[in-house]
Amino acid sequence: MITFSQEYVSSELTQNFFTITQKMQKKVTSSRNATETSEMFPVLPGSHLPLSNPALEFIKYVCKDGMVTLQWFCSNCQAQYETDSIKTALVEALQKKLLTYTLQDLGFSKQISVFRNITVHYSMPFLRENIDWMLQMNPELGKEKA
């Protein structure tokens, strides 16, 4: 069975893949330029790299065995990381970023309120004018969040 599979891939499938990739390359080359082809690929890890050859990416995908599952390995000892732990850590990191952003936004709104009070109490029209202009340009800054 192994010998048959190897012979089939080396003779029949190789020629078919070669024909398919030639057609892909001709179609892409004639319809788009090289800088626009990256938008044809799905957004996956590594998608930030410039992908400009659909035929090559097709062959890479076809040559992978079975379903590709997410696995991360330690670069030192090659032990597999627990995927659920990584997912949990990423969710926690995102939640911390959101909390930091929300608190910073809230703190800035309170500071604007303090500056506004100073302009009224000490009669500083130029500062008040700047605050009013800033709030006019960014209305969400003047809204204190609960």
PDB file of N, CA, C and O in Angstrom, residues 92-146:
ATOM      1  N   GLU A  92      -7.511  36.547  29.954  1.00  0.00           N
ATOM      2  CA  GLU A  92      -7.217  37.375  31.122  1.00  0.00           C
ATOM      3  C   GLU A  92      -6.432  38.624  30.734  1.00  0.00           C
ATOM      4  O   GLU A  92      -6.702  39.718  31.240  1.00  0.00           O
ATOM      5  N   ALA A  93      -5.472  38.479  29.844  1.00  0.00           N
ATOM      6  CA  ALA A  93      -4.682  39.630  29.391  1.00  0.00           C
ATOM      7  C   ALA A  93      -5.570  40.647  28.680  1.00  0.00           C
ATOM      8  O   ALA A  93      -5.446  41.864  28.900  1.00  0.00           O
ATOM      9  N   LEU A  94      -6.484  40.175  27.855  1.00  0.00           N
ATOM     10  CA  LEU A  94      -7.409  41.066  27.162  1.00  0.00           C
ATOM     11  C   LEU A  94      -8.310  41.805  28.155  1.00  0.00           C
ATOM     12  O   LEU A  94      -8.530  43.009  28.034  1.00  0.00           O
ATOM     13  N   GLN A  95      -8.813  41.088  29.150  1.00  0.00           N
ATOM     14  CA  GLN A  95      -9.674  41.711  30.154  1.00  0.00           C
ATOM     15  C   GLN A  95      -8.921  42.770  30.960  1.00  0.00           C
ATOM     16  O   GLN A  95      -9.460  43.826  31.277  1.00  0.00           O
ATOM     17  N   LYS A  96      -7.655  42.514  31.270  1.00  0.00           N
ATOM     18  CA  LYS A  96      -6.847  43.504  31.994  1.00  0.00           C
ATOM     19  C   LYS A  96      -6.633  44.750  31.141  1.00  0.00           C
ATOM     20  O   LYS A  96      -6.687  45.874  31.641  1.00  0.00           O
ATOM     21  N   LYS A  97      -6.368  44.548  29.848  1.00  0.00           N
ATOM     22  CA  LYS A  97      -6.186  45.690  28.938  1.00  0.00           C
ATOM     23  C   LYS A  97      -7.453  46.526  28.874  1.00  0.00           C
ATOM     24  O   LYS A  97      -7.400  47.753  28.889  1.00  0.00           O
ATOM     25  N   LEU A  98      -8.602  45.868  28.782  1.00  0.00           N
ATOM     26  CA  LEU A  98      -9.877  46.575  28.726  1.00  0.00           C
ATOM     27  C   LEU A  98     -10.119  47.351  30.016  1.00  0.00           C
ATOM     28  O   LEU A  98     -10.537  48.515  29.982  1.00  0.00           O
ATOM     29  N   LEU A  99      -9.844  46.746  31.158  1.00  0.00           N
ATOM     30  CA  LEU A  99     -10.019  47.421  32.439  1.00  0.00           C
ATOM     31  C   LEU A  99      -9.094  48.632  32.533  1.00  0.00           C
ATOM     32  O   LEU A  99      -9.522  49.718  32.951  1.00  0.00           O
ATOM     33  N   THR A 100      -7.846  48.479  32.138  1.00  0.00           N
ATOM     34  CA  THR A 100      -6.888  49.587  32.155  1.00  0.00           C
ATOM     35  C   THR A 100      -7.376  50.730  31.270  1.00  0.00           C
ATOM     36  O   THR A 100      -7.344  51.889  31.668  1.00  0.00           O
ATOM     37  N   TYR A 101      -7.847  50.390  30.091  1.00  0.00           N
ATOM     38  CA  TYR A 101      -8.349  51.406  29.164  1.00  0.00           C
ATOM     39  C   TYR A 101      -9.554  52.129  29.762  1.00  0.00           C
ATOM     40  O   TYR A 101      -9.641  53.354  29.734  1.00  0.00           O
ATOM     41  N   THR A 102     -10.482  51.378  30.333  1.00  0.00           N
ATOM     42  CA  THR A 102     -11.694  51.966  30.902  1.00  0.00           C
ATOM     43  C   THR A 102     -11.353  52.886  32.070  1.00  0.00           C
ATOM     44  O   THR A 102     -11.872  54.001  32.166  1.00  0.00           O
ATOM     45  N   LEU A 103     -10.479  52.439  32.961  1.00  0.00           N
ATOM     46  CA  LEU A 103     -10.104  53.259  34.110  1.00  0.00           C
ATOM     47  C   LEU A 103      -9.345  54.510  33.675  1.00  0.00           C
ATOM     48  O   LEU A 103      -9.543  55.592  34.229  1.00  0.00           O
ATOM     49  N   GLN A 104      -8.499  54.384  32.681  1.00  0.00           N
ATOM     50  CA  GLN A 104      -7.751  55.534  32.178  1.00  0.00           C
ATOM     51  C   GLN A 104      -8.719  56.546  31.569  1.00  0.00           C
ATOM     52  O   GLN A 104      -8.612  57.743  31.803  1.00  0.00           O
ATOM     53  N   ASP A 105      -9.684  56.062  30.800  1.00  0.00           N
ATOM     54  CA  ASP A 105     -10.685  56.922  30.177  1.00  0.00           C
ATOM     55  C   ASP A 105     -11.496  57.647  31.251  1.00  0.00           C
ATOM     56  O   ASP A 105     -11.738  58.848  31.180  1.00  0.00           O
ATOM     57  N   LEU A 106     -11.909  56.909  32.283  1.00  0.00           N
ATOM     58  CA  LEU A 106     -12.669  57.478  33.388  1.00  0.00           C
ATOM     59  C   LEU A 106     -11.839  58.533  34.116  1.00  0.00           C
ATOM     60  O   LEU A 106     -12.315  59.628  34.423  1.00  0.00           O
ATOM     61  N   GLY A 107     -10.563  58.230  34.373  1.00  0.00           N
ATOM     62  CA  GLY A 107      -9.687  59.167  35.068  1.00  0.00           C
ATOM     63  C   GLY A 107      -9.487  60.442  34.291  1.00  0.00           C
ATOM     64  O   GLY A 107      -9.472  61.547  34.870  1.00  0.00           O
ATOM     65  N   PHE A 108      -9.373  60.348  32.980  1.00  0.00           N
ATOM     66  CA  PHE A 108      -9.174  61.535  32.151  1.00  0.00           C
ATOM     67  C   PHE A 108     -10.429  62.411  32.174  1.00  0.00           C
ATOM     68  O   PHE A 108     -10.344  63.632  32.237  1.00  0.00           O
ATOM     69  N   SER A 109     -11.610  61.778  32.140  1.00  0.00           N
ATOM     70  CA  SER A 109     -12.862  62.536  32.205  1.00  0.00           C
ATOM     71  C   SER A 109     -12.952  63.312  33.511  1.00  0.00           C
ATOM     72  O   SER A 109     -13.387  64.468  33.536  1.00  0.00           O
ATOM     73  N   LYS A 110     -12.538  62.702  34.614  1.00  0.00           N
ATOM     74  CA  LYS A 110     -12.564  63.393  35.907  1.00  0.00           C
ATOM     75  C   LYS A 110     -11.570  64.553  35.922  1.00  0.00           C
ATOM     76  O   LYS A 110     -11.847  65.614  36.473  1.00  0.00           O
ATOM     77  N   GLN A 111     -10.413  64.364  35.299  1.00  0.00           N
ATOM     78  CA  GLN A 111      -9.417  65.433  35.250  1.00  0.00           C
ATOM     79  C   GLN A 111      -9.925  66.624  34.437  1.00  0.00           C
ATOM     80  O   GLN A 111      -9.679  67.779  34.803  1.00  0.00           O
ATOM     81  N   ILE A 112     -10.647  66.358  33.360  1.00  0.00           N
ATOM     82  CA  ILE A 112     -11.227  67.443  32.569  1.00  0.00           C
ATOM     83  C   ILE A 112     -12.230  68.224  33.418  1.00  0.00           C
ATOM     84  O   ILE A 112     -12.273  69.456  33.375  1.00  0.00           O
ATOM     85  N   SER A 113     -12.996  67.499  34.207  1.00  0.00           N
ATOM     86  CA  SER A 113     -13.958  68.153  35.101  1.00  0.00           C
ATOM     87  C   SER A 113     -13.234  69.043  36.107  1.00  0.00           C
ATOM     88  O   SER A 113     -13.675  70.169  36.392  1.00  0.00           O
ATOM     89  N   VAL A 114     -12.115  68.593  36.641  1.00  0.00           N
ATOM     90  CA  VAL A 114     -11.327  69.389  37.592  1.00  0.00           C
ATOM     91  C   VAL A 114     -10.794  70.640  36.900  1.00  0.00           C
ATOM     92  O   VAL A 114     -10.887  71.757  37.430  1.00  0.00           O
ATOM     93  N   PHE A 115     -10.258  70.492  35.696  1.00  0.00           N
ATOM     94  CA  PHE A 115      -9.749  71.640  34.943  1.00  0.00           C
ATOM     95  C   PHE A 115     -10.876  72.653  34.677  1.00  0.00           C
ATOM     96  O   PHE A 115     -10.667  73.866  34.789  1.00  0.00           O
ATOM     97  N   ARG A 116     -12.041  72.154  34.345  1.00  0.00           N
ATOM     98  CA  ARG A 116     -13.184  73.047  34.088  1.00  0.00           C
ATOM     99  C   ARG A 116     -13.532  73.834  35.348  1.00  0.00           C
ATOM    100  O   ARG A 116     -13.787  75.045  35.292  1.00  0.00           O
ATOM    101  N   ASN A 117     -13.540  73.169  36.493  1.00  0.00           N
ATOM    102  CA  ASN A 117     -13.815  73.858  37.756  1.00  0.00           C
ATOM    103  C   ASN A 117     -12.772  74.926  38.067  1.00  0.00           C
ATOM    104  O   ASN A 117     -13.091  75.999  38.577  1.00  0.00           O
ATOM    105  N   ILE A 118     -11.522  74.636  37.758  1.00  0.00           N
ATOM    106  CA  ILE A 118     -10.448  75.617  37.978  1.00  0.00           C
ATOM    107  C   ILE A 118     -10.676  76.850  37.119  1.00  0.00           C
ATOM    108  O   ILE A 118     -10.503  77.985  37.579  1.00  0.00           O
ATOM    109  N   THR A 119     -11.082  76.635  35.857  1.00  0.00           N
ATOM    110  CA  THR A 119     -11.304  77.791  34.968  1.00  0.00           C
ATOM    111  C   THR A 119     -12.420  78.691  35.482  1.00  0.00           C
ATOM    112  O   THR A 119     -12.343  79.909  35.358  1.00  0.00           O
ATOM    113  N   VAL A 120     -13.440  78.101  36.078  1.00  0.00           N
ATOM    114  CA  VAL A 120     -14.556  78.890  36.617  1.00  0.00           C
ATOM    115  C   VAL A 120     -14.112  79.634  37.873  1.00  0.00           C
ATOM    116  O   VAL A 120     -14.321  80.845  38.013  1.00  0.00           O
ATOM    117  N   HIS A 121     -13.485  78.913  38.791  1.00  0.00           N
ATOM    118  CA  HIS A 121     -13.110  79.493  40.087  1.00  0.00           C
ATOM    119  C   HIS A 121     -12.057  80.601  39.945  1.00  0.00           C
ATOM    120  O   HIS A 121     -12.138  81.639  40.610  1.00  0.00           O
ATOM    121  N   TYR A 122     -11.055  80.373  39.076  1.00  0.00           N
ATOM    122  CA  TYR A 122      -9.963  81.340  38.956  1.00  0.00           C
ATOM    123  C   TYR A 122     -10.093  82.236  37.728  1.00  0.00           C
ATOM    124  O   TYR A 122      -9.163  82.965  37.402  1.00  0.00           O
ATOM    125  N   SER A 123     -11.235  82.161  37.060  1.00  0.00           N
ATOM    126  CA  SER A 123     -11.505  83.004  35.899  1.00  0.00           C
ATOM    127  C   SER A 123     -10.369  82.926  34.874  1.00  0.00           C
ATOM    128  O   SER A 123      -9.602  83.867  34.679  1.00  0.00           O
ATOM    129  N   MET A 124     -10.273  81.777  34.209  1.00  0.00           N
ATOM    130  CA  MET A 124      -9.250  81.538  33.182  1.00  0.00           C
ATOM    131  C   MET A 124      -9.937  81.233  31.853  1.00  0.00           C
ATOM    132  O   MET A 124     -10.094  80.072  31.489  1.00  0.00           O
ATOM    133  N   PRO A 125     -10.352  82.255  31.131  1.00  0.00           N
ATOM    134  CA  PRO A 125     -11.123  82.044  29.908  1.00  0.00           C
ATOM    135  C   PRO A 125     -10.346  81.304  28.805  1.00  0.00           C
ATOM    136  O   PRO A 125     -10.933  80.530  28.053  1.00  0.00           O
ATOM    137  N   PHE A 126      -9.044  81.551  28.709  1.00  0.00           N
ATOM    138  CA  PHE A 126      -8.282  80.884  27.657  1.00  0.00           C
ATOM    139  C   PHE A 126      -8.234  79.369  27.886  1.00  0.00           C
ATOM    140  O   PHE A 126      -8.414  78.574  26.966  1.00  0.00           O
ATOM    141  N   LEU A 127      -8.015  78.976  29.134  1.00  0.00           N
ATOM    142  CA  LEU A 127      -8.022  77.554  29.480  1.00  0.00           C
ATOM    143  C   LEU A 127      -9.415  76.967  29.252  1.00  0.00           C
ATOM    144  O   LEU A 127      -9.556  75.876  28.699  1.00  0.00           O
ATOM    145  N   ARG A 128     -10.450  77.707  29.654  1.00  0.00           N
ATOM    146  CA  ARG A 128     -11.828  77.238  29.446  1.00  0.00           C
ATOM    147  C   ARG A 128     -12.130  77.074  27.956  1.00  0.00           C
ATOM    148  O   ARG A 128     -12.764  76.100  27.538  1.00  0.00           O
ATOM    149  N   GLU A 129     -11.643  77.996  27.156  1.00  0.00           N
ATOM    150  CA  GLU A 129     -11.839  77.924  25.706  1.00  0.00           C
ATOM    151  C   GLU A 129     -11.174  76.670  25.128  1.00  0.00           C
ATOM    152  O   GLU A 129     -11.740  75.989  24.279  1.00  0.00           O
ATOM    153  N   ASN A 130      -9.988  76.355  25.623  1.00  0.00           N
ATOM    154  CA  ASN A 130      -9.290  75.146  25.167  1.00  0.00           C
ATOM    155  C   ASN A 130     -10.040  73.881  25.569  1.00  0.00           C
ATOM    156  O   ASN A 130     -10.158  72.945  24.786  1.00  0.00           O
ATOM    157  N   ILE A 131     -10.555  73.867  26.791  1.00  0.00           N
ATOM    158  CA  ILE A 131     -11.329  72.704  27.258  1.00  0.00           C
ATOM    159  C   ILE A 131     -12.594  72.548  26.428  1.00  0.00           C
ATOM    160  O   ILE A 131     -12.934  71.449  25.984  1.00  0.00           O
ATOM    161  N   ASP A 132     -13.294  73.667  26.193  1.00  0.00           N
ATOM    162  CA  ASP A 132     -14.522  73.611  25.403  1.00  0.00           C
ATOM    163  C   ASP A 132     -14.241  73.105  23.987  1.00  0.00           C
ATOM    164  O   ASP A 132     -15.005  72.314  23.431  1.00  0.00           O
ATOM    165  N   TRP A 133     -13.140  73.594  23.391  1.00  0.00           N
ATOM    166  CA  TRP A 133     -12.790  73.159  22.040  1.00  0.00           C
ATOM    167  C   TRP A 133     -12.482  71.652  22.026  1.00  0.00           C
ATOM    168  O   TRP A 133     -12.935  70.918  21.161  1.00  0.00           O
ATOM    169  N   MET A 134     -11.721  71.197  23.041  1.00  0.00           N
ATOM    170  CA  MET A 134     -11.366  69.789  23.130  1.00  0.00           C
ATOM    171  C   MET A 134     -12.623  68.928  23.283  1.00  0.00           C
ATOM    172  O   MET A 134     -12.764  67.880  22.647  1.00  0.00           O
ATOM    173  N   LEU A 135     -13.565  69.383  24.097  1.00  0.00           N
ATOM    174  CA  LEU A 135     -14.805  68.630  24.295  1.00  0.00           C
ATOM    175  C   LEU A 135     -15.694  68.665  23.047  1.00  0.00           C
ATOM    176  O   LEU A 135     -16.414  67.711  22.774  1.00  0.00           O
ATOM    177  N   GLN A 136     -15.622  69.761  22.319  1.00  0.00           N
ATOM    178  CA  GLN A 136     -16.391  69.858  21.074  1.00  0.00           C
ATOM    179  C   GLN A 136     -15.839  68.871  20.041  1.00  0.00           C
ATOM    180  O   GLN A 136     -16.595  68.235  19.314  1.00  0.00           O
ATOM    181  N   MET A 137     -14.533  68.733  19.986  1.00  0.00           N
ATOM    182  CA  MET A 137     -13.890  67.816  19.040  1.00  0.00           C
ATOM    183  C   MET A 137     -14.035  66.352  19.476  1.00  0.00           C
ATOM    184  O   MET A 137     -14.075  65.444  18.653  1.00  0.00           O
ATOM    185  N   ASN A 138     -14.097  66.121  20.789  1.00  0.00           N
ATOM    186  CA  ASN A 138     -14.204  64.767  21.357  1.00  0.00           C
ATOM    187  C   ASN A 138     -15.298  64.744  22.406  1.00  0.00           C
ATOM    188  O   ASN A 138     -15.015  64.740  23.606  1.00  0.00           O
ATOM    189  N   PRO A 139     -16.573  64.721  22.013  1.00  0.00           N
ATOM    190  CA  PRO A 139     -17.665  64.820  22.984  1.00  0.00           C
ATOM    191  C   PRO A 139     -17.659  63.723  24.047  1.00  0.00           C
ATOM    192  O   PRO A 139     -18.107  63.948  25.171  1.00  0.00           O
ATOM    193  N   GLU A 140     -17.102  62.550  23.733  1.00  0.00           N
ATOM    194  CA  GLU A 140     -17.102  61.461  24.711  1.00  0.00           C
ATOM    195  C   GLU A 140     -16.197  61.736  25.898  1.00  0.00           C
ATOM    196  O   GLU A 140     -16.335  61.119  26.943  1.00  0.00           O
ATOM    197  N   LEU A 141     -15.289  62.712  25.774  1.00  0.00           N
ATOM    198  CA  LEU A 141     -14.397  63.044  26.889  1.00  0.00           C
ATOM    199  C   LEU A 141     -15.119  63.716  28.037  1.00  0.00           C
ATOM    200  O   LEU A 141     -14.737  63.565  29.190  1.00  0.00           O
ATOM    201  N   GLY A 142     -16.167  64.458  27.734  1.00  0.00           N
ATOM    202  CA  GLY A 142     -16.879  65.193  28.765  1.00  0.00           C
ATOM    203  C   GLY A 142     -17.892  64.364  29.522  1.00  0.00           C
ATOM    204  O   GLY A 142     -18.416  64.784  30.533  1.00  0.00           O
ATOM    205  N   LYS A 143     -18.154  63.162  29.053  1.00  0.00           N
ATOM    206  CA  LYS A 143     -19.126  62.289  29.694  1.00  0.00           C
ATOM    207  C   LYS A 143     -18.447  61.472  30.780  1.00  0.00           C
ATOM    208  O   LYS A 143     -17.551  60.689  30.487  1.00  0.00           O
ATOM    209  N   GLU A 144     -18.868  61.669  32.001  1.00  0.00           N
ATOM    210  CA  GLU A 144     -18.316  60.844  33.077  1.00  0.00           C
ATOM    211  C   GLU A 144     -18.998  59.498  33.052  1.00  0.00           C
ATOM    212  O   GLU A 144     -20.207  59.394  32.962  1.00  0.00           O
ATOM    213  N   LYS A 145     -18.208  58.465  33.099  1.00  0.00           N
ATOM    214  CA  LYS A 145     -18.733  57.102  33.041  1.00  0.00           C
ATOM    215  C   LYS A 145     -19.010  56.589  34.438  1.00  0.00           C
ATOM    216  O   LYS A 145     -18.320  56.912  35.375  1.00  0.00           O
ATOM    217  N   ALA A 146     -20.026  55.732  34.531  1.00  0.00           N
ATOM    218  CA  ALA A 146     -20.390  55.191  35.837  1.00  0.00           C
ATOM    219  C   ALA A 146     -19.467  54.074  36.234  1.00  0.00           C
ATOM    220  O   ALA A 146     -18.834  53.441  35.494  1.00  0.00           O
TER     221      ALA A 146
END
